[in-house]
Structure formats: C-alpha cells, structure tokens
Short mmCIF file of C-alpha atoms in Angstrom, two decimals:
data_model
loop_
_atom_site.label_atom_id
_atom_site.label_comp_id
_atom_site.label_asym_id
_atom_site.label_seq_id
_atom_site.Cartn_x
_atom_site.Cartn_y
_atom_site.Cartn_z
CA UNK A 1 235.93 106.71 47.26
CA UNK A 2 236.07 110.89 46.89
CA UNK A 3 237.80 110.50 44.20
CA UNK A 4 235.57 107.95 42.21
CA UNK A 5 232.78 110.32 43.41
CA UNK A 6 233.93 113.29 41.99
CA UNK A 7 235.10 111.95 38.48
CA UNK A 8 230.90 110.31 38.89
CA UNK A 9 230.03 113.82 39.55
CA UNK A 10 231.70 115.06 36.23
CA UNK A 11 230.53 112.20 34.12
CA UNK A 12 226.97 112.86 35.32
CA UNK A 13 227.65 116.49 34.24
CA UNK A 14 228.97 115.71 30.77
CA UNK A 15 225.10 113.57 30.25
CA UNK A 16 223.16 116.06 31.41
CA UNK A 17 225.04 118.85 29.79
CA UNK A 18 223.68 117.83 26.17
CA UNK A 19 220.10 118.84 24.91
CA UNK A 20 219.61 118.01 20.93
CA UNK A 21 219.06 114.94 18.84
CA UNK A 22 221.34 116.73 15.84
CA UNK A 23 224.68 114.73 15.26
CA UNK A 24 227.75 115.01 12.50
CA UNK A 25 227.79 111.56 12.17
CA UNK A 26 226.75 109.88 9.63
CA UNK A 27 226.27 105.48 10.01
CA UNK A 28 228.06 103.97 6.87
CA UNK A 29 226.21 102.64 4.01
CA UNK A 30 227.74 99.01 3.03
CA UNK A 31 225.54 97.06 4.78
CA UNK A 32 222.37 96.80 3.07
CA UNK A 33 219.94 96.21 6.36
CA UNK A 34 221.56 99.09 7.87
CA UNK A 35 224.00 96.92 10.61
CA UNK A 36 226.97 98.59 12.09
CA UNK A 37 228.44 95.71 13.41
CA UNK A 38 231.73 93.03 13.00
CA UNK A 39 230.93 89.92 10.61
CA UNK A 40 227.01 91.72 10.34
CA UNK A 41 225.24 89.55 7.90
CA UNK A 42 225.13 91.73 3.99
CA UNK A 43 223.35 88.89 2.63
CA UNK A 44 220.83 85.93 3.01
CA UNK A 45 222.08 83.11 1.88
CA UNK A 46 220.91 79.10 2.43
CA UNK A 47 222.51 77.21 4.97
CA UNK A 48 223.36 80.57 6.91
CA UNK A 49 221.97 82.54 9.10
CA UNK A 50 219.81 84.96 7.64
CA UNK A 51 218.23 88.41 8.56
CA UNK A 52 214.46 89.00 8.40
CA UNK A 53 213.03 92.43 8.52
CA UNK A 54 209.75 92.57 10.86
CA UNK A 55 206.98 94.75 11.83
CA UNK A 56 204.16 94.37 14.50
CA UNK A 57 202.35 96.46 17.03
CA UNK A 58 202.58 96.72 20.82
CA UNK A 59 199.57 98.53 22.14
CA UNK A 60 198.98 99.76 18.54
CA UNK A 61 202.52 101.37 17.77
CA UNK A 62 204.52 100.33 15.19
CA UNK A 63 207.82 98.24 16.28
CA UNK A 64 210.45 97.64 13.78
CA UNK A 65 212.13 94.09 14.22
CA UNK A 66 215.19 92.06 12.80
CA UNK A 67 214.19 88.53 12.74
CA UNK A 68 217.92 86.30 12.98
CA UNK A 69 217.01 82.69 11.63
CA UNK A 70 219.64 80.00 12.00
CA UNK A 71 221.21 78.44 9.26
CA UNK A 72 218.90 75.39 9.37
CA UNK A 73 215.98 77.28 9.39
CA UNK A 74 213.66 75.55 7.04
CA UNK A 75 209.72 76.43 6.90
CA UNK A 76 208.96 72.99 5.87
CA UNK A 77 210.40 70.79 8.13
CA UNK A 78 209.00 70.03 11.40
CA UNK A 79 211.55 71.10 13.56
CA UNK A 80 210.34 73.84 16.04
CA UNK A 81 213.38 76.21 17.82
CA UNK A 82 214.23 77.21 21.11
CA UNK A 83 214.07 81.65 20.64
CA UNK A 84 215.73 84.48 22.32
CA UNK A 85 214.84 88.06 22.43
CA UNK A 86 217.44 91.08 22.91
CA UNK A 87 217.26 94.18 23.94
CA UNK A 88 219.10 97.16 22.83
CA UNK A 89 220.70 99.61 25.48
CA UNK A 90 220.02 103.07 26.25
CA UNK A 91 220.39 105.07 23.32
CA UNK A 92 221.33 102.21 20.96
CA UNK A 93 219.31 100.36 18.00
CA UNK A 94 218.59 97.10 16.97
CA UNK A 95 221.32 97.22 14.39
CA UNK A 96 224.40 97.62 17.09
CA UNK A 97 225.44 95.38 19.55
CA UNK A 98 221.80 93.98 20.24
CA UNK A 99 221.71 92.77 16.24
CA UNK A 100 225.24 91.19 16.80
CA UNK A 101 224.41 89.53 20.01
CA UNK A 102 220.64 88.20 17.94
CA UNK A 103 222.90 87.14 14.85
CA UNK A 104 225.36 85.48 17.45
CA UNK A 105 222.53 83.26 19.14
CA UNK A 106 221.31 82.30 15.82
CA UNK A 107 224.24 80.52 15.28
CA UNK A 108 223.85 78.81 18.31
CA UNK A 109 220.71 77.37 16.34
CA UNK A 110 218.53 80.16 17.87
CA UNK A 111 215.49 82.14 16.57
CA UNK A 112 216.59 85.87 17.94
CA UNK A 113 214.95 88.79 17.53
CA UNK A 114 215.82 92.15 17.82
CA UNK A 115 213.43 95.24 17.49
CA UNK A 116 213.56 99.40 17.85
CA UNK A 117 212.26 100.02 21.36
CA UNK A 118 208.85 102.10 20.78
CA UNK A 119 209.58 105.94 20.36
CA UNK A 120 213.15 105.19 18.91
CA UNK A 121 214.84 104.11 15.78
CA UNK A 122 212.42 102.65 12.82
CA UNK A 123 209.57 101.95 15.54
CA UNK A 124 206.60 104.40 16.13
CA UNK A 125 205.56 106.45 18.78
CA UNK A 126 205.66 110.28 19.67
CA UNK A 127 207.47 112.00 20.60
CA UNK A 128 210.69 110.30 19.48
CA UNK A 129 212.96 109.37 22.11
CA UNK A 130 210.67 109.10 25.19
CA UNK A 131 212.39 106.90 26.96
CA UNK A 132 209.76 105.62 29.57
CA UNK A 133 210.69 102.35 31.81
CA UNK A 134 207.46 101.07 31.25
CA UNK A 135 207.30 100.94 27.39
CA UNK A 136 210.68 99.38 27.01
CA UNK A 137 209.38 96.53 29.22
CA UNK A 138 206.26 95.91 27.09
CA UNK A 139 208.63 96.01 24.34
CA UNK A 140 210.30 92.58 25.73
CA UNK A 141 206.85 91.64 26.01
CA UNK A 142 206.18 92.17 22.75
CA UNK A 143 208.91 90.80 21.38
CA UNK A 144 207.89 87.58 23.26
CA UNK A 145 204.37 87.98 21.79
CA UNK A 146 205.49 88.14 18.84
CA UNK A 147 208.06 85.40 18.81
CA UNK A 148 204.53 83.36 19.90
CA UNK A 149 202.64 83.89 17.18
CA UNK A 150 205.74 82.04 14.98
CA UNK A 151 204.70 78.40 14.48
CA UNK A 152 208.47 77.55 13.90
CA UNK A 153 208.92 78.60 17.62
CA UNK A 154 208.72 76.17 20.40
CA UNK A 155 206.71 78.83 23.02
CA UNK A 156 207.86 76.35 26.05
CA UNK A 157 211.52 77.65 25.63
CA UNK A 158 211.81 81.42 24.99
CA UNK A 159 214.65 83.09 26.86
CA UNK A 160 215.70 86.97 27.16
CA UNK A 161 218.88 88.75 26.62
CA UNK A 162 218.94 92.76 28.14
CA UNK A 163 222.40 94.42 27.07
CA UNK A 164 222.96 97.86 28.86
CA UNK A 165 219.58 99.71 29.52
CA UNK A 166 218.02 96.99 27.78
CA UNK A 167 219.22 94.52 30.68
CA UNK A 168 217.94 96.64 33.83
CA UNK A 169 214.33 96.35 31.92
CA UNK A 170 214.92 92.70 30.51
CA UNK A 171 215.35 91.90 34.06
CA UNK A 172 212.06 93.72 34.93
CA UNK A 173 209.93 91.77 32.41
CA UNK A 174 210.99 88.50 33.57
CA UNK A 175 210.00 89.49 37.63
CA UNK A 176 205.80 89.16 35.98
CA UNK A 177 206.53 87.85 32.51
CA UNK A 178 207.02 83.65 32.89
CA UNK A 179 206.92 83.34 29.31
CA UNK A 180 210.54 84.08 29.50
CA UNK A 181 212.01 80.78 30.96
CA UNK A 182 215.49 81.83 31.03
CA UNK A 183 216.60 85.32 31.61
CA UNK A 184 220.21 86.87 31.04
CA UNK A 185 221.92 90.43 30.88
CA UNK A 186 224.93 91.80 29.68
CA UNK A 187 226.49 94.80 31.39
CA UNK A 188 222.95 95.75 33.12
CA UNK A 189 222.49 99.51 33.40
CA UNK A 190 219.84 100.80 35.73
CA UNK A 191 218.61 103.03 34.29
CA UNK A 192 216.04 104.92 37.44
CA UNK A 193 218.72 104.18 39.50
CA UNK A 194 220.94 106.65 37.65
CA UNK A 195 218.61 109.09 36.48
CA UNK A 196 217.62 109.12 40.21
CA UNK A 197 221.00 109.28 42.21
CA UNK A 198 223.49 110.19 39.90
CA UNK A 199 226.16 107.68 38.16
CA UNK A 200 227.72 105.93 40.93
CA UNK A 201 225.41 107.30 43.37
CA UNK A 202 227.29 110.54 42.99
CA UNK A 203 224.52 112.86 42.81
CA UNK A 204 221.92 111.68 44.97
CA UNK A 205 221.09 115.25 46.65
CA UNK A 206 220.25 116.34 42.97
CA UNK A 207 217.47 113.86 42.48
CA UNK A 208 215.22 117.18 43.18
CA UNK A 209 216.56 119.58 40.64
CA UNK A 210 216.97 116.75 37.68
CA UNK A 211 212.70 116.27 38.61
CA UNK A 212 212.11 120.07 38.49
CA UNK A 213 213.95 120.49 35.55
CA UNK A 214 211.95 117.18 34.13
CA UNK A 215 208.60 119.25 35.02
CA UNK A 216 209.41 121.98 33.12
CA UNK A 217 210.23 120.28 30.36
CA UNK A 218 206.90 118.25 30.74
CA UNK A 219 205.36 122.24 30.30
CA UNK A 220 207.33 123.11 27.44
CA UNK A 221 206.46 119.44 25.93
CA UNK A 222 202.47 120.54 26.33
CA UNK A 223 203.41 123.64 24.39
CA UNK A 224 204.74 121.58 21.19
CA UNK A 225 208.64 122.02 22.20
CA UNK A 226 210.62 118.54 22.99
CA UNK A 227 213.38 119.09 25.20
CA UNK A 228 216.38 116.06 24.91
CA UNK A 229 219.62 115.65 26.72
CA UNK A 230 222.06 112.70 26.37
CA UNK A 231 225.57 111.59 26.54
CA UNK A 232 227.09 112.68 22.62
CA UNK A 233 227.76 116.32 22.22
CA UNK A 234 225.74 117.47 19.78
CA UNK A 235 226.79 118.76 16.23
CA UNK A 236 230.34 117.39 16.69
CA UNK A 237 232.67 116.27 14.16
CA UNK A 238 234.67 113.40 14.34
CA UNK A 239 237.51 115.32 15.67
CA UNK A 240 236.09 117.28 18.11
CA UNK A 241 234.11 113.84 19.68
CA UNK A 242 238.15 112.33 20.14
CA UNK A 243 239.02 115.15 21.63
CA UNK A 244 236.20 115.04 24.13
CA UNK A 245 237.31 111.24 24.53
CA UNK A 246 240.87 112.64 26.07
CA UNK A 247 238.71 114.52 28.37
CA UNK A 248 237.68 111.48 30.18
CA UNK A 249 239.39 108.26 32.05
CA UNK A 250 240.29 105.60 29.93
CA UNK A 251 237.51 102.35 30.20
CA UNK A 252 234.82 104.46 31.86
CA UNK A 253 230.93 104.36 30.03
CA UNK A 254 231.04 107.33 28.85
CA UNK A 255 234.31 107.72 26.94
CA UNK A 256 233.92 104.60 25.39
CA UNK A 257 230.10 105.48 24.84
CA UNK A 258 231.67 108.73 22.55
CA UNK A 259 233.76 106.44 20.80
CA UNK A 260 230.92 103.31 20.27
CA UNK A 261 227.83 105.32 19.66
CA UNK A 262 229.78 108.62 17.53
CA UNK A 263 233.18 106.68 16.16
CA UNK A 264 233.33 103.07 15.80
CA UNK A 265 229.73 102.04 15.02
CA UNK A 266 227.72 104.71 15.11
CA UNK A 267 223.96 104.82 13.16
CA UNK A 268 221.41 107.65 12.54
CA UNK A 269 219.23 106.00 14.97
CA UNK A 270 221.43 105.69 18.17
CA UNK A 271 221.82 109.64 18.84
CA UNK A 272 222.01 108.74 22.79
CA UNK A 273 219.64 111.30 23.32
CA UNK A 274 216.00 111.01 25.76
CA UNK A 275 213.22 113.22 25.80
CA UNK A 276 214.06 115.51 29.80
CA UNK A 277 210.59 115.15 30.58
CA UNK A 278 211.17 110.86 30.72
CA UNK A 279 212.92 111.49 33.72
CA UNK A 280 209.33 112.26 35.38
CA UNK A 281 208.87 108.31 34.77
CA UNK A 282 212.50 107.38 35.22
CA UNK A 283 213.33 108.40 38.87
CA UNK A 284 210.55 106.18 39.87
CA UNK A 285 212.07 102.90 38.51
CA UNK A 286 214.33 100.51 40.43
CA UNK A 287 215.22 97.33 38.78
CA UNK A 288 216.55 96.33 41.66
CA UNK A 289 212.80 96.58 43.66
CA UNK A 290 211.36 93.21 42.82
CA UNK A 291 214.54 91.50 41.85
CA UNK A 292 212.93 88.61 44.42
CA UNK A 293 210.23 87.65 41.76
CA UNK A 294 212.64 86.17 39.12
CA UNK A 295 212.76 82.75 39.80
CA UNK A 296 213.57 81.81 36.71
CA UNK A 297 217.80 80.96 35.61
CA UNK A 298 219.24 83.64 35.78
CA UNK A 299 223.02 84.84 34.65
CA UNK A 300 223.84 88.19 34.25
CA UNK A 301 227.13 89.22 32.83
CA UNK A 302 229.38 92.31 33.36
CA UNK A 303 233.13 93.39 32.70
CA UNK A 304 235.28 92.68 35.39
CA UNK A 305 236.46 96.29 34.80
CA UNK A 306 233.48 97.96 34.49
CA UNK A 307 232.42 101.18 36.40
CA UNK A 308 228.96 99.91 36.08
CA UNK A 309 229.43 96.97 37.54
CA UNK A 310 228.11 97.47 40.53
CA UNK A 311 224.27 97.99 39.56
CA UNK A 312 224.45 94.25 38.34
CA UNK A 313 226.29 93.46 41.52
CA UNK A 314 223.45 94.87 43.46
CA UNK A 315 220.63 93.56 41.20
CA UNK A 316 221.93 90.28 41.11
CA UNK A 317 222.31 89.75 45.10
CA UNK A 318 218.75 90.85 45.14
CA UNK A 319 217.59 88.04 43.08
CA UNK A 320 217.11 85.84 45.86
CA UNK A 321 213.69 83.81 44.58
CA UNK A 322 216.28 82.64 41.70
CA UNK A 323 217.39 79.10 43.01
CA UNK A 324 219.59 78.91 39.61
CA UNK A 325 221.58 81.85 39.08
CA UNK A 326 225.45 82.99 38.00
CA UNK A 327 227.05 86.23 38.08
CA UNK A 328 229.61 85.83 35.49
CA UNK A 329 232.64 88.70 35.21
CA UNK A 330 234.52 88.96 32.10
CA UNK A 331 238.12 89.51 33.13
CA UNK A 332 239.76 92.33 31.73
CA UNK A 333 236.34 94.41 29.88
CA UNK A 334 234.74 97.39 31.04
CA UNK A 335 231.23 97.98 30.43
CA UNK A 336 231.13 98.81 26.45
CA UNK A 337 234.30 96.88 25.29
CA UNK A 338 231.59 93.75 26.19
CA UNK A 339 229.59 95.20 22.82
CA UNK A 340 232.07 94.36 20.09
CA UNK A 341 235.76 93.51 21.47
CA UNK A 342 236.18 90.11 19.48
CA UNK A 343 237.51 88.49 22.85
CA UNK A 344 235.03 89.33 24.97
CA UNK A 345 232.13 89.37 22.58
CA UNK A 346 232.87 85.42 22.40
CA UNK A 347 233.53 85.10 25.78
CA UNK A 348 229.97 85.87 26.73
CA UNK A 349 228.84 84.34 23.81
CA UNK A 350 230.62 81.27 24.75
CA UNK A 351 228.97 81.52 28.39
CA UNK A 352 225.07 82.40 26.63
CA UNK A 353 225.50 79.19 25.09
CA UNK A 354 226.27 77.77 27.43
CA UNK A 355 223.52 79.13 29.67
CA UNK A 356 220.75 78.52 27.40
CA UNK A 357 221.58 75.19 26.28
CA UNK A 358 221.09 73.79 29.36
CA UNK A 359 218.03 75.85 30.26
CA UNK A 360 215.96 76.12 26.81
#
C-alpha cells in the first residue's frame, strides 16, 4: 500500500505540475466533423447511422452537440426512439471516446447525443476551461432537455452514459434528474474526490495548499490572468510526450492519458487542461454523497485493471436506493484502454446493450 501511495503521490505531482492550455499537437484533418476516433462516421449516408451537428443553450450559453441518428432514422415515419446522452471525460471532447460510444449506441437503434461541456471545446462560456461540477451536471441536463424537445424521441425512455469525469457527474444528475430512467458509467472518475485528496487518496493532507493555491488563482482570475494546470505537458512534441510515457507505470491513467489525449487521438479541443481557480468548486464535490438517491438501473463499468477503479467501487456500494444495479469489470483493461481498445470497446458495448434494452 506505500508503494501504490507513493507512485499516487508522483502521479498527482505530474497533474498539478502543468499550467498552460498551449500544445504541439495538432488533431488530424480526414475526418470532416472533426472525430478522432476508430470506424468515426466521414459521411452521412441512408440506411446508416448518420452525424448531426447541434447547437442549443443551457442557461443561455452556447453548447455545441453531435446528434448520432440510427440507420433507420426516418422523419416521416411514426416510429419514436428510445435516446441516450454521453458525457465526455475530464479534459476530453465530444469528438473522442464520448462520440464513439454516441455513434456505437446508435447502432443499437439509439438516438445519442454528444455535446462540448459548457466552457470547453466548440461550446460557450468564459473563461474557457472552467471546469465547475455544477455546470457539467446541467450539461446532462441539458442534453436531456434537449433530447425532449425532439418529437422523434420517446421522452419516457431516455437513459445516460458518463465516461471518465463525465461518469462521476452523469451519476450526479441522475440522484435529482428522473428524466434519466436508466443511468450507466464507464470508468467513473471522481472528480472532487481527487482534486480533494489526491489520486488514490495519496494526498489528502494537501487538500489545504491545492485550495490556497486555488484562491490565488481566483485573485489573479479578477485581475484578467487565467491560471490552468492539467495532466499533458505543455508545448511538447511528439517525442518528448513518449518519453514522458516511459516515465510512468505501464496501464496507469496518466500514461495512457499522454498517449490518448497527445498521441493516439488527440484534438485541439481536449488540451486536459482546467482553469486552478475550479478547484475552489471542485474540493466541495463528492459523487459519492448522495449516491442513495439513484434509484433508477444502474450499471457502471470499469477495467478490471484499472487504478481508478476503486472510485466506482466506492460509488457503486453507495448506491443503495438502486434495487437494480450491476457493477460490471472488464477483464484485462485499465481505465483508458476502455476508450478505444477494439476488445473492450465492444465488450462494454455489448453489456450497454444489453443494459438498455431491457431498461429503455
């Protein structure tokens, strides 16, 4: 356990060691709606799914959507569809592993959506990259509200999907929102939890010093300078992100987070990067708090290898007004490998269709 603590202690250190939104990389061009992952849809085409670009407002800011039709999708008809709305993860955009999850489901004969949280990616809101518990879970909200107003959407069966950060404040929606009949996460990260005690609880004893330092930067903020930190070292080339990969344990969240968010499928909008002064907001939240309100079905999803597994552990034993729930592990995956690793991808997959068949 002093050992997991200490290499905790060092990751935590890496995250907080990194204070700009500037990166080398550049997200690739091919795909003409701007998504970065495996089998992404490049065109809309009848009888398949297709991709449609949304906009709306959440307590009048802007929020950029992708709206994933399945391939029998037909305005005319009569046929209202069961819907699904995903979340993104910390750092992440809509066009990642939240788009391929959305594009998955709509295969499933799903309407999925999913959009830019508020203050990141193509949504609105200043300054960019406040990352404040509370917005993200209006933005499930939102996305539900949205989904509403579709008359090809049957409102009686809208379920949620929260991947990463995304899950912790999926999960949080559903405890007041009962719009959301049927509630799932994938690799849940929590995120007050962290930003309070350190990754893995390693840091708890600094939970004073990370809220001084997010005061000051509330001051500086006031004064027209935005302080960020995150998990990508700024300004690095492709090399010098590998190399900083070998630094750290293989299928831990932040190695592979170096190699997802900078590598493999990076995108201009996914810098990994918050504003310091969110953590004022942050290190109050606790997913975990009012876990007791879901009573909806639940089934929350994690890699069996994953060194975040234990926040959904802990979240999931908490949910205790669910009378329908499943923890299901994915043997083998760690906590990123779940975003795009064919074979775990489809397990999950496999086990969302499962999930929401039965209960949408």
């Amino acid at each position: 356990m002093f050992k997991k603590k200490m290499m905790a202690a060092s990751l935590m250190a890496l995250v907080l060691g990194f204070s700009t939104m500037a990166f080398a990389a550049e997200a690739p061009a091919e795909n003409p709606f701007g998504l970065v992952y495996r089998g992404a849809i490049t065109q809309n085409e009848k009888g398949k799914v297709n991709i449609r670009p949304v906009e709306y407002k959440v307590e009048g800011i802007k929020v950029a959507a992708n709206l994933y039709l399945p391939a029998d999708y037909d305005e005319k008809s009569s046929k209202r569809y069961p819907a699904v709305t995903v979340a993104h993860p910390n750092g992440g955009s809509k066009e990642q592993v939240a788009g391929l999850y959305a594009q998955r489901l709509a295969e499933l004969g799903y309407i999925a959506i999913a959009c830019d949280a508020r203050y990141q990616g193509e949504s609105g809101g200043e300054p960019r990259l406040r990352d404040y518990p509370s917005n993200r879970i209006k933005d499930i909200s939102g996305m539900v509200d949205y989904l509403s107003t579709l008359p090809k959407v049957d409102k009686s069966r809208i379920g949620s999907l929260g991947i990463c950060g995304g899950g912790g404040y999926t999960l949080a929606a559903a405890q007041t929102d009962k719009r959301i009949k049927a509630v799932a996460s994938l690799s849940m990260f929590n995120s007050g939890r962290v930003r309070r005690n350190g990754f893995l609880d390693a840091d708890i004893k600094g939970a004073q010093a990370r809220m001084q330092r997010a005061a000051a930067a509330r001051d500086k903020e006031l004064a027209g300078e935005i302080v960020y930190e995150g998990f990508l070292p700024p300004n690095s080339t492709d090399e010098q992100l590998r190399a900083k990969m070998a630094e750290l344990p293989e299928n831990t969240l932040y190695r592979d987070g170096i190699e997802y968010y900078g590598l493999t499928h990076r995108h201009p909008n996914a810098t990994g990067s918050y504003t310091t002064e969110s953590f004022m907001k942050l290190m109050a939240f606790d997913v975990e708090d009012r876990m007791d309100l879901i009573n909806q079905p639940l089934l929350m999803i994690a890699g069996e290898k994953a060194d975040t597994l234990y926040m959904t552990k802990d979240a999931f034993a908490k949910a205790s007004g669910a009378e329908n729930k499943e923890l299901f592990m994915i043997e083998g995956a760690s906590h990123i490998r779940t975003y795009w690793v064919p074979e775990y991808v489809n397990k999950a997959v496999n086990k969302l269709k499962e999930f929401y068949g039965k209960h949408l």
